[in-house]
């Protein structure tokens, strides 16, 4: 009847959007969007803060966490400008330990270790390492320490958060090598416990016979930077380029090992030949001084005509010695294939085959490469094709754990195998997989109910066997066989559906 009516006002507060990678559920206002820098961080540390130029420094990158870390991957390594670097990380799964830092208890694991050798003096900075972590927030801890750090149980009520974490930059104050009392023979080698050994296989021989000189340098340092020894051989002793062999070890304590140089020497005249000693000079950063190691002197007694002034009749001159390797050819003792004079390679069947073959190979390569690029660009297809291969690889690891009677680690690996295979095959992130939505995923792929129930039953048996009494070996063997049978049947069924 001409009256005006107004509703009440409604106020809506809009917060900033928070990305939920991997299909995870958005956070509620009372839940943190990401782990804080106090809950999880990466710390870089060096065993020597002020090394000498060329000295070996071990840098460790450790994850410190107060929350479960399900997975990690190194996204970006430091570039190590002005450093020679070698990866010396431990093989296998990182070991965890407990450490109290600033009054807080952390679980710590080393994820990367590298040996670096500064190539110049001054203040050098190592850039941060970047890693991608998948952490669980929030939730009640369960399982063992190793279980929490590297995966946990898929039934934990947690939110999986994917975030990138940077380590701290590391600055080293590199000192120059001292110039005082530096020997003239020093070539830049820095390290500790160096030793030099030299030997010849015999000292008495005849002219034109060969003798081997082996020189081995061993120690702790950048063995790959060793320079070839500058040995002074007699002029009338023919020496070939050395055969170099390395025995270098990369361990968590650093780089050590040896490098050998083997020379073949041939005296072309009789007489006495002296191979003088050789001095190896290196700087020891622990002792802070230059150390010289010397090889012994070798005297070769050679039977045969001795040259006088290099020109006596019957004695070869220096020029003759230089050309001796090419002026006389050895008799060929192997079979020689002869062909009629007028028959040649040009125009033969083999000629045309070799002429056309490169074009065929090029066409095959182009087709293969295009298919490879298409496959690599389709990440989901790539995961689907590799799902069974990845699962079998994990099962091999689980079998080793079973044989070693590592029960907790075995069940963890079985869990990862089943959930990882399903995630890869159905292109569903692990973070949103659970028992409830697995049934729906199987129904969408028209997997028989019996097979779907077998998958869930295997998970339940695995969880029950972990805490049930009885023989560990029998339980683990039964779970292993059920898991293998389930994956084989699923793979066959899903391939049939795809076809």
Coordinates of C-alpha atoms in Angstrom, one line a residue:
X1 CA 0.0 0.0 0.0
X2 CA 2.9 2.4 -0.8
X3 CA 5.1 1.5 2.2
X4 CA 8.8 0.8 1.8
X5 CA 10.4 -2.2 3.5
X6 CA 14.2 -2.6 4.1
X7 CA 16.1 -5.8 5.1
X8 CA 18.9 -5.9 7.7
X9 CA 22.5 -5.5 6.7
X10 CA 24.8 -8.5 6.5
X11 CA 28.6 -8.0 6.8
X12 CA 30.9 -10.5 5.2
X13 CA 34.7 -10.6 5.9
X14 CA 36.8 -12.0 3.0
X15 CA 40.3 -13.3 3.9
X16 CA 43.1 -13.6 1.4
X17 CA 42.9 -16.8 -0.7
X18 CA 45.2 -19.6 0.3
X19 CA 46.4 -22.0 -2.4
X20 CA 45.7 -25.7 -1.7
X21 CA 48.2 -27.6 -3.9
X22 CA 47.6 -31.2 -4.7
X23 CA 43.8 -31.0 -4.3
X24 CA 44.0 -30.6 -0.5
X25 CA 41.1 -29.0 1.4
X26 CA 41.3 -25.3 2.2
X27 CA 42.2 -24.4 5.8
X28 CA 39.8 -23.1 8.4
X29 CA 40.6 -19.8 10.2
X30 CA 42.0 -21.6 13.2
X31 CA 44.4 -23.8 11.2
X32 CA 47.7 -22.5 9.9
X33 CA 48.1 -22.3 6.1
X34 CA 51.8 -23.3 6.3
X35 CA 54.3 -24.6 8.7
X36 CA 56.1 -21.8 10.5
X37 CA 59.9 -21.2 10.3
X38 CA 60.2 -22.4 13.9
X39 CA 58.4 -25.7 13.1
X40 CA 60.5 -26.7 10.1
X41 CA 63.6 -25.2 8.5
X42 CA 66.8 -26.2 6.7
X43 CA 70.2 -25.3 8.2
X44 CA 73.4 -25.2 6.3
X45 CA 76.7 -25.6 8.2
X46 CA 80.4 -26.0 7.3
X47 CA 83.0 -27.9 9.3
X48 CA 85.5 -25.1 8.6
X49 CA 84.4 -21.5 8.7
X50 CA 87.8 -20.0 7.6
X51 CA 89.6 -22.4 5.3
X52 CA 92.6 -21.9 3.1
X53 CA 92.3 -21.5 -0.6
X54 CA 92.0 -25.0 -2.1
X55 CA 91.2 -26.6 1.3
X56 CA 88.5 -29.2 1.5
X57 CA 85.3 -28.0 3.4
X58 CA 82.3 -30.2 4.1
X59 CA 78.9 -28.5 4.0
X60 CA 75.9 -30.2 5.5
X61 CA 72.2 -29.4 4.9
X62 CA 69.9 -30.7 7.7
X63 CA 66.2 -30.5 8.1
X64 CA 65.0 -29.5 11.6
X65 CA 61.4 -30.2 12.2
X66 CA 58.9 -30.4 15.1
X67 CA 56.1 -31.7 12.9
X68 CA 55.8 -34.8 10.6
X69 CA 57.5 -34.5 7.2
X70 CA 55.9 -36.9 4.7
X71 CA 58.2 -36.3 1.8
X72 CA 60.9 -34.0 0.6
X73 CA 62.7 -33.2 -2.7
X74 CA 65.6 -30.9 -3.4
X75 CA 64.3 -28.4 -6.0
X76 CA 67.5 -26.2 -6.4
X77 CA 71.1 -26.8 -5.4
X78 CA 73.5 -23.9 -4.8
X79 CA 75.6 -22.9 -7.8
X80 CA 78.8 -22.9 -5.7
X81 CA 80.4 -20.0 -7.5
X82 CA 84.2 -19.9 -7.1
X83 CA 84.1 -23.5 -5.6
X84 CA 85.0 -26.9 -7.0
X85 CA 82.3 -29.2 -5.5
X86 CA 81.7 -32.9 -5.2
X87 CA 78.5 -34.6 -3.8
X88 CA 79.4 -36.8 -0.8
X89 CA 75.9 -37.4 0.5
X90 CA 75.3 -40.7 2.3
X91 CA 73.5 -43.5 0.3
X92 CA 70.0 -44.6 1.3
X93 CA 67.4 -43.1 3.5
X94 CA 68.7 -40.3 5.8
X95 CA 69.1 -41.2 9.4
X96 CA 67.2 -39.1 12.0
X97 CA 68.3 -37.9 15.4
X98 CA 66.9 -35.7 18.2
X99 CA 68.5 -32.4 19.0
X100 CA 67.6 -29.6 21.4
X101 CA 67.9 -26.1 19.9
X102 CA 67.0 -22.9 21.7
X103 CA 65.1 -25.0 24.3
X104 CA 63.1 -26.8 21.6
X105 CA 63.4 -30.5 20.7
X106 CA 63.7 -31.1 16.9
X107 CA 64.0 -34.2 14.8
X108 CA 67.0 -33.7 12.5
X109 CA 68.0 -35.5 9.2
X110 CA 70.8 -34.7 6.8
X111 CA 69.4 -34.4 3.2
X112 CA 72.5 -33.2 1.3
X113 CA 76.3 -33.1 1.9
X114 CA 78.9 -31.7 -0.4
X115 CA 82.7 -31.2 -0.3
X116 CA 83.8 -27.9 -1.7
X117 CA 87.2 -26.5 -2.5
X118 CA 87.4 -22.6 -2.7
X119 CA 89.3 -21.6 -5.8
X120 CA 90.1 -18.0 -4.6
X121 CA 90.6 -16.2 -1.4
X122 CA 88.3 -13.6 0.2
X123 CA 84.8 -13.7 1.5
X124 CA 82.8 -16.3 -0.5
X125 CA 79.1 -16.9 -0.1
X126 CA 77.3 -20.2 -0.8
X127 CA 73.7 -19.6 -2.0
X128 CA 70.8 -21.3 -0.2
X129 CA 69.5 -24.7 -1.0
X130 CA 65.8 -24.9 -1.9
X131 CA 63.7 -28.0 -1.0
X132 CA 60.0 -28.8 -1.4
X133 CA 58.5 -30.4 1.7
X134 CA 55.1 -32.1 2.3
X135 CA 54.3 -31.6 6.0
X136 CA 51.2 -32.7 8.0
X137 CA 49.3 -30.0 9.9
X138 CA 47.8 -30.3 12.4
X139 CA 47.4 -33.7 14.0
X140 CA 48.3 -36.2 16.7
X141 CA 51.6 -37.9 16.4
X142 CA 51.6 -41.6 15.9
X143 CA 54.0 -44.2 14.8
X144 CA 57.8 -44.4 15.2
X145 CA 60.2 -41.5 14.9
X146 CA 61.3 -42.6 11.4
X147 CA 57.6 -43.2 10.5
X148 CA 56.7 -39.6 11.3
X149 CA 59.6 -38.1 9.6
X150 CA 59.3 -40.0 6.3
X151 CA 55.7 -40.6 5.6
X152 CA 53.6 -41.6 8.6
X153 CA 50.4 -43.7 8.2
X154 CA 48.0 -42.8 5.5
X155 CA 45.2 -43.0 8.1
X156 CA 46.5 -40.1 10.2
X157 CA 44.0 -37.3 10.4
X158 CA 46.3 -34.6 9.0
X159 CA 46.3 -32.0 6.3
X160 CA 49.2 -32.4 3.8
X161 CA 50.8 -29.0 3.1
X162 CA 53.3 -28.6 0.2
X163 CA 55.7 -25.7 0.8
X164 CA 59.2 -24.7 -0.3
X165 CA 61.9 -24.1 2.3
X166 CA 65.2 -22.3 1.8
X167 CA 68.3 -23.0 3.8
X168 CA 70.4 -20.1 5.2
X169 CA 73.2 -18.7 3.0
X170 CA 76.7 -19.7 4.1
X171 CA 79.7 -17.3 4.1
X172 CA 83.3 -18.6 4.2
X173 CA 86.3 -16.4 4.9
X174 CA 88.9 -18.0 2.6
X175 CA 92.5 -17.3 3.5
X176 CA 95.2 -17.1 0.8
X177 CA 98.0 -19.6 0.8
X178 CA 101.1 -18.2 2.5
X179 CA 103.9 -17.0 0.3
X180 CA 106.6 -17.3 2.9
X181 CA 108.8 -20.4 2.5
X182 CA 106.8 -21.5 -0.5
X183 CA 108.9 -24.0 -2.5
X184 CA 109.4 -23.3 -6.2
X185 CA 108.0 -26.8 -7.1
X186 CA 104.6 -26.0 -5.5
X187 CA 101.8 -26.4 -8.1
X188 CA 98.8 -25.5 -5.9
X189 CA 97.8 -28.9 -4.3
X190 CA 96.2 -28.5 -0.8
X191 CA 95.3 -31.4 1.5
X192 CA 96.5 -33.7 4.2
X193 CA 98.2 -37.1 4.6
X194 CA 99.7 -37.1 1.1
X195 CA 102.2 -39.8 0.2
X196 CA 104.2 -40.4 -3.0
X197 CA 105.4 -43.9 -4.1
X198 CA 107.5 -44.7 -7.2
X199 CA 108.7 -48.0 -8.6
X200 CA 110.1 -49.7 -11.7
X201 CA 109.5 -53.3 -12.7
X202 CA 113.2 -54.0 -13.4
X203 CA 116.5 -52.0 -13.5
X204 CA 118.6 -54.4 -15.7
X205 CA 117.5 -54.8 -19.4
X206 CA 118.6 -54.8 -23.0
X207 CA 118.5 -51.9 -25.5
X208 CA 115.0 -51.5 -27.0
X209 CA 113.4 -53.4 -24.2
X210 CA 110.6 -51.6 -22.2
X211 CA 110.6 -50.8 -18.5
X212 CA 107.6 -49.4 -16.6
X213 CA 107.8 -46.6 -14.1
X214 CA 104.8 -46.3 -11.8
X215 CA 104.2 -43.2 -9.7
X216 CA 101.3 -43.1 -7.2
X217 CA 100.1 -40.0 -5.3
X218 CA 97.6 -40.6 -2.5
X219 CA 96.0 -38.4 0.2
X220 CA 93.0 -36.4 1.2
X221 CA 92.1 -33.5 -1.0
X222 CA 90.9 -32.6 -4.5
X223 CA 92.6 -35.5 -6.2
X224 CA 91.0 -34.6 -9.6
X225 CA 93.1 -31.4 -9.6
X226 CA 96.4 -33.2 -9.5
X227 CA 98.7 -32.1 -12.3
X228 CA 100.9 -34.5 -14.3
X229 CA 104.4 -34.8 -12.7
X230 CA 107.2 -32.9 -14.4
X231 CA 109.8 -35.7 -14.5
X232 CA 113.1 -35.1 -16.1
X233 CA 114.0 -38.1 -18.2
X234 CA 117.4 -38.7 -19.9
X235 CA 117.5 -37.5 -23.5
X236 CA 118.3 -40.9 -25.0
X237 CA 115.5 -42.6 -23.1
X238 CA 112.2 -42.7 -25.1
X239 CA 109.3 -42.1 -22.8
X240 CA 105.6 -42.4 -23.9
X241 CA 102.7 -40.4 -22.4
X242 CA 101.6 -41.9 -19.1
X243 CA 98.6 -44.0 -18.5
X244 CA 96.6 -42.3 -15.7
X245 CA 94.3 -44.3 -13.4
X246 CA 92.3 -43.0 -10.5
X247 CA 91.1 -44.6 -7.3
X248 CA 89.1 -41.7 -5.7
X249 CA 86.6 -42.3 -2.9
X250 CA 83.7 -39.9 -2.2
X251 CA 82.5 -40.5 1.4
X252 CA 80.7 -38.4 4.0
X253 CA 84.0 -37.5 5.5
X254 CA 85.2 -36.0 2.2
X255 CA 87.3 -36.9 -0.9
X256 CA 90.4 -39.1 -0.7
X257 CA 92.1 -41.7 -2.7
X258 CA 95.0 -41.9 -5.2
X259 CA 96.0 -41.2 -8.7
X260 CA 98.7 -43.3 -10.6
X261 CA 100.8 -42.4 -13.5
X262 CA 102.4 -45.3 -15.4
X263 CA 105.2 -44.5 -17.9
X264 CA 106.7 -46.8 -20.5
X265 CA 110.4 -46.1 -21.1
X266 CA 112.5 -47.6 -23.8
X267 CA 116.3 -47.2 -23.9
X268 CA 117.5 -47.1 -27.5
X269 CA 121.2 -47.6 -26.6
X270 CA 123.2 -49.4 -24.0
X271 CA 124.7 -47.8 -21.0
X272 CA 123.6 -46.4 -17.6
X273 CA 120.4 -44.3 -17.4
X274 CA 119.5 -42.4 -14.4
X275 CA 115.9 -41.4 -13.7
X276 CA 116.2 -38.6 -11.2
X277 CA 114.0 -38.2 -8.1
X278 CA 110.9 -36.1 -8.3
X279 CA 109.6 -33.7 -5.6
X280 CA 105.9 -33.4 -4.8
X281 CA 105.0 -30.2 -2.8
X282 CA 101.6 -29.6 -1.2
X283 CA 100.3 -27.3 1.5
X284 CA 98.9 -28.9 4.7
X285 CA 96.2 -26.7 6.1
X286 CA 96.2 -28.5 9.5
X287 CA 100.0 -28.1 10.0
X288 CA 99.8 -24.7 8.1
X289 CA 103.0 -25.4 6.2
X290 CA 104.4 -26.7 2.9
X291 CA 105.5 -30.3 2.9
X292 CA 107.7 -32.0 0.3
X293 CA 107.6 -35.7 -0.6
X294 CA 110.3 -37.1 -2.8
X295 CA 110.6 -40.2 -4.9
X296 CA 113.8 -42.3 -5.0
X297 CA 116.3 -42.2 -7.9
X298 CA 116.4 -45.1 -10.3
X299 CA 119.5 -46.3 -12.2
X300 CA 118.9 -48.5 -15.3
X301 CA 121.7 -50.8 -16.5
X302 CA 121.1 -51.4 -20.2
X303 CA 123.0 -54.0 -22.3
X304 CA 123.9 -53.0 -25.8
X305 CA 126.1 -50.7 -27.8
X306 CA 126.8 -47.4 -26.1
X307 CA 126.7 -44.2 -28.0
X308 CA 129.7 -41.9 -27.8
X309 CA 128.9 -38.2 -28.4
X310 CA 125.7 -39.5 -30.1
X311 CA 127.4 -40.1 -33.5
X312 CA 129.6 -43.2 -33.2
X313 CA 129.2 -45.8 -36.0
X314 CA 126.4 -48.2 -35.2
X315 CA 124.8 -45.9 -32.6
X316 CA 121.7 -44.0 -33.6
X317 CA 121.6 -40.3 -33.5
X318 CA 118.9 -38.3 -31.6
X319 CA 117.1 -37.7 -34.9
X320 CA 117.1 -41.4 -35.6
X321 CA 115.7 -42.1 -32.2
X322 CA 112.8 -39.7 -32.8
X323 CA 111.8 -41.3 -36.2
X324 CA 112.4 -44.9 -35.2
X325 CA 108.7 -45.3 -34.3
X326 CA 107.6 -44.6 -37.9
X327 CA 110.4 -45.6 -40.3
X328 CA 110.1 -49.4 -39.8
X329 CA 106.7 -51.2 -39.9
X330 CA 106.1 -54.5 -38.1
X331 CA 105.2 -57.6 -40.1
X332 CA 101.4 -58.1 -40.2
X333 CA 100.6 -61.5 -38.8
X334 CA 96.8 -61.4 -39.2
X335 CA 94.8 -62.5 -42.3
X336 CA 94.4 -59.9 -45.0
X337 CA 91.3 -59.8 -47.2
X338 CA 92.1 -59.4 -50.9
X339 CA 89.6 -58.3 -53.6
X340 CA 89.8 -58.2 -57.4
X341 CA 91.4 -55.0 -58.7
X342 CA 88.3 -53.6 -60.6
X343 CA 85.8 -54.3 -57.7
X344 CA 85.5 -51.4 -55.4
X345 CA 83.3 -50.1 -52.5
X346 CA 81.7 -47.3 -54.6
X347 CA 78.5 -48.5 -56.2
X348 CA 78.3 -51.7 -54.2
X349 CA 75.3 -52.9 -52.3
X350 CA 76.9 -52.0 -49.0
X351 CA 77.6 -48.5 -50.4
X352 CA 73.9 -47.8 -51.1
X353 CA 72.8 -49.3 -47.8
X354 CA 75.2 -47.1 -45.9
X355 CA 74.1 -44.1 -48.0
X356 CA 70.4 -44.6 -47.3
X357 CA 70.7 -45.8 -43.7
X358 CA 71.4 -42.3 -42.1
X359 CA 68.1 -40.9 -43.6
X360 CA 66.1 -43.8 -42.3
X361 CA 67.7 -43.5 -38.8
X362 CA 67.0 -39.8 -38.9
X363 CA 63.3 -40.3 -39.7
X364 CA 63.0 -42.9 -37.0
X365 CA 64.6 -40.5 -34.5
X366 CA 62.2 -37.7 -35.4
X367 CA 59.2 -39.9 -34.9
X368 CA 60.5 -41.3 -31.7
X369 CA 61.4 -37.9 -30.3
X370 CA 58.0 -36.4 -31.1
X371 CA 56.3 -39.3 -29.3
X372 CA 58.7 -38.9 -26.4
X373 CA 58.0 -35.1 -26.1
X374 CA 54.2 -35.8 -26.3
X375 CA 54.5 -38.4 -23.5
X376 CA 56.7 -36.2 -21.3
X377 CA 54.3 -33.2 -21.6
X378 CA 51.4 -35.4 -20.5
X379 CA 52.3 -35.9 -16.8
X380 CA 49.3 -37.9 -15.9
X381 CA 49.8 -40.3 -18.8
X382 CA 53.4 -40.7 -17.8
X383 CA 52.5 -41.5 -14.2
X384 CA 49.9 -44.0 -15.3
X385 CA 52.3 -45.9 -17.6
X386 CA 55.0 -46.0 -15.0
X387 CA 52.7 -46.9 -12.0
X388 CA 53.3 -50.7 -12.1
X389 CA 57.1 -50.2 -12.6
X390 CA 57.3 -47.9 -9.6
X391 CA 55.2 -50.2 -7.5
X392 CA 57.4 -53.2 -8.4
X393 CA 60.5 -51.2 -7.4
X394 CA 59.0 -50.4 -4.1
X395 CA 58.0 -54.0 -3.6
X396 CA 61.6 -55.1 -4.1
X397 CA 62.6 -52.7 -1.4
X398 CA 59.9 -54.1 0.9
X399 CA 61.2 -57.6 0.2
X400 CA 64.7 -56.6 1.4
X401 CA 63.2 -55.1 4.5
X402 CA 61.2 -58.3 5.1
X403 CA 64.3 -60.4 4.7
X404 CA 66.2 -58.1 7.2
X405 CA 63.2 -58.4 9.6
X406 CA 62.7 -54.7 9.7
X407 CA 59.0 -54.9 10.5
X408 CA 58.0 -51.2 10.9
X409 CA 59.9 -50.1 7.8
X410 CA 58.4 -53.1 5.9
X411 CA 54.8 -52.1 6.6
X412 CA 55.6 -48.4 5.9
X413 CA 56.9 -49.4 2.5
X414 CA 53.8 -51.6 1.8
X415 CA 51.6 -48.6 2.6
X416 CA 53.5 -46.4 0.2
X417 CA 53.4 -49.1 -2.5
X418 CA 49.6 -49.5 -2.4
X419 CA 48.7 -45.8 -2.1
X420 CA 51.4 -44.7 -4.5
X421 CA 50.3 -47.2 -7.2
X422 CA 46.7 -46.1 -6.8
X423 CA 47.6 -42.4 -6.9
X424 CA 49.7 -42.9 -10.1
X425 CA 47.3 -45.2 -11.9
X426 CA 44.2 -43.1 -11.2
X427 CA 45.9 -39.7 -11.3
X428 CA 44.7 -38.9 -7.8
X429 CA 46.9 -37.0 -5.4
X430 CA 48.0 -39.1 -2.4
X431 CA 47.0 -36.2 -0.1
X432 CA 43.3 -36.8 -0.7
X433 CA 43.2 -40.6 -0.9
X434 CA 41.5 -42.5 1.9
X435 CA 39.5 -45.6 2.4
X436 CA 36.2 -43.8 1.8
X437 CA 36.9 -42.3 -1.6
X438 CA 38.9 -45.3 -2.9
X439 CA 35.6 -47.1 -3.4
X440 CA 34.3 -44.2 -5.5
X441 CA 37.5 -44.2 -7.6
X442 CA 37.2 -47.9 -8.3
X443 CA 33.5 -47.6 -9.2
X444 CA 34.4 -44.8 -11.7
X445 CA 36.9 -47.1 -13.4
X446 CA 34.3 -50.0 -13.3
X447 CA 36.6 -52.2 -11.2
X448 CA 34.9 -55.3 -9.8
X449 CA 33.7 -55.0 -6.3
X450 CA 35.6 -58.1 -5.3
X451 CA 38.9 -56.5 -6.4
X452 CA 38.1 -53.2 -4.7
X453 CA 37.3 -55.1 -1.4
X454 CA 40.6 -57.0 -1.8
X455 CA 42.6 -53.7 -2.0
X456 CA 40.9 -52.4 1.2
X457 CA 41.3 -55.8 2.9
X458 CA 45.0 -55.8 2.2
X459 CA 45.4 -52.3 3.8
X460 CA 43.4 -53.5 6.8
X461 CA 45.5 -56.7 7.1
X462 CA 48.7 -54.6 6.9
X463 CA 47.6 -52.2 9.6
X464 CA 46.4 -55.1 11.9
X465 CA 49.5 -57.3 11.3
X466 CA 51.7 -54.4 12.5
X467 CA 50.5 -54.7 16.0
X468 CA 49.1 -58.3 16.2
X469 CA 51.0 -61.0 18.0
X470 CA 52.5 -63.9 16.1
X471 CA 55.4 -64.8 13.9
X472 CA 56.7 -61.7 12.2
X473 CA 58.2 -63.5 9.2
X474 CA 54.8 -65.3 8.5
X475 CA 52.8 -62.1 8.8
X476 CA 55.2 -60.1 6.6
X477 CA 55.4 -62.8 4.0
X478 CA 51.6 -63.1 3.8
X479 CA 51.1 -59.3 3.5
X480 CA 53.8 -59.2 0.8
X481 CA 52.1 -61.9 -1.3
X482 CA 48.7 -60.2 -0.9
X483 CA 50.0 -56.8 -1.9
X484 CA 51.8 -58.3 -5.0
X485 CA 48.6 -60.2 -6.0
X486 CA 46.4 -57.2 -5.5
X487 CA 48.6 -54.9 -7.7
X488 CA 49.0 -57.6 -10.4
X489 CA 45.2 -58.1 -10.6
X490 CA 44.5 -54.3 -10.5
X491 CA 47.0 -53.7 -13.3
X492 CA 45.4 -56.4 -15.5
X493 CA 41.9 -55.1 -14.8
X494 CA 42.7 -51.5 -15.5
X495 CA 44.6 -52.3 -18.7
X496 CA 41.5 -54.3 -19.8
X497 CA 39.2 -51.4 -19.1
X498 CA 41.5 -49.1 -21.0
X499 CA 41.6 -51.4 -24.0

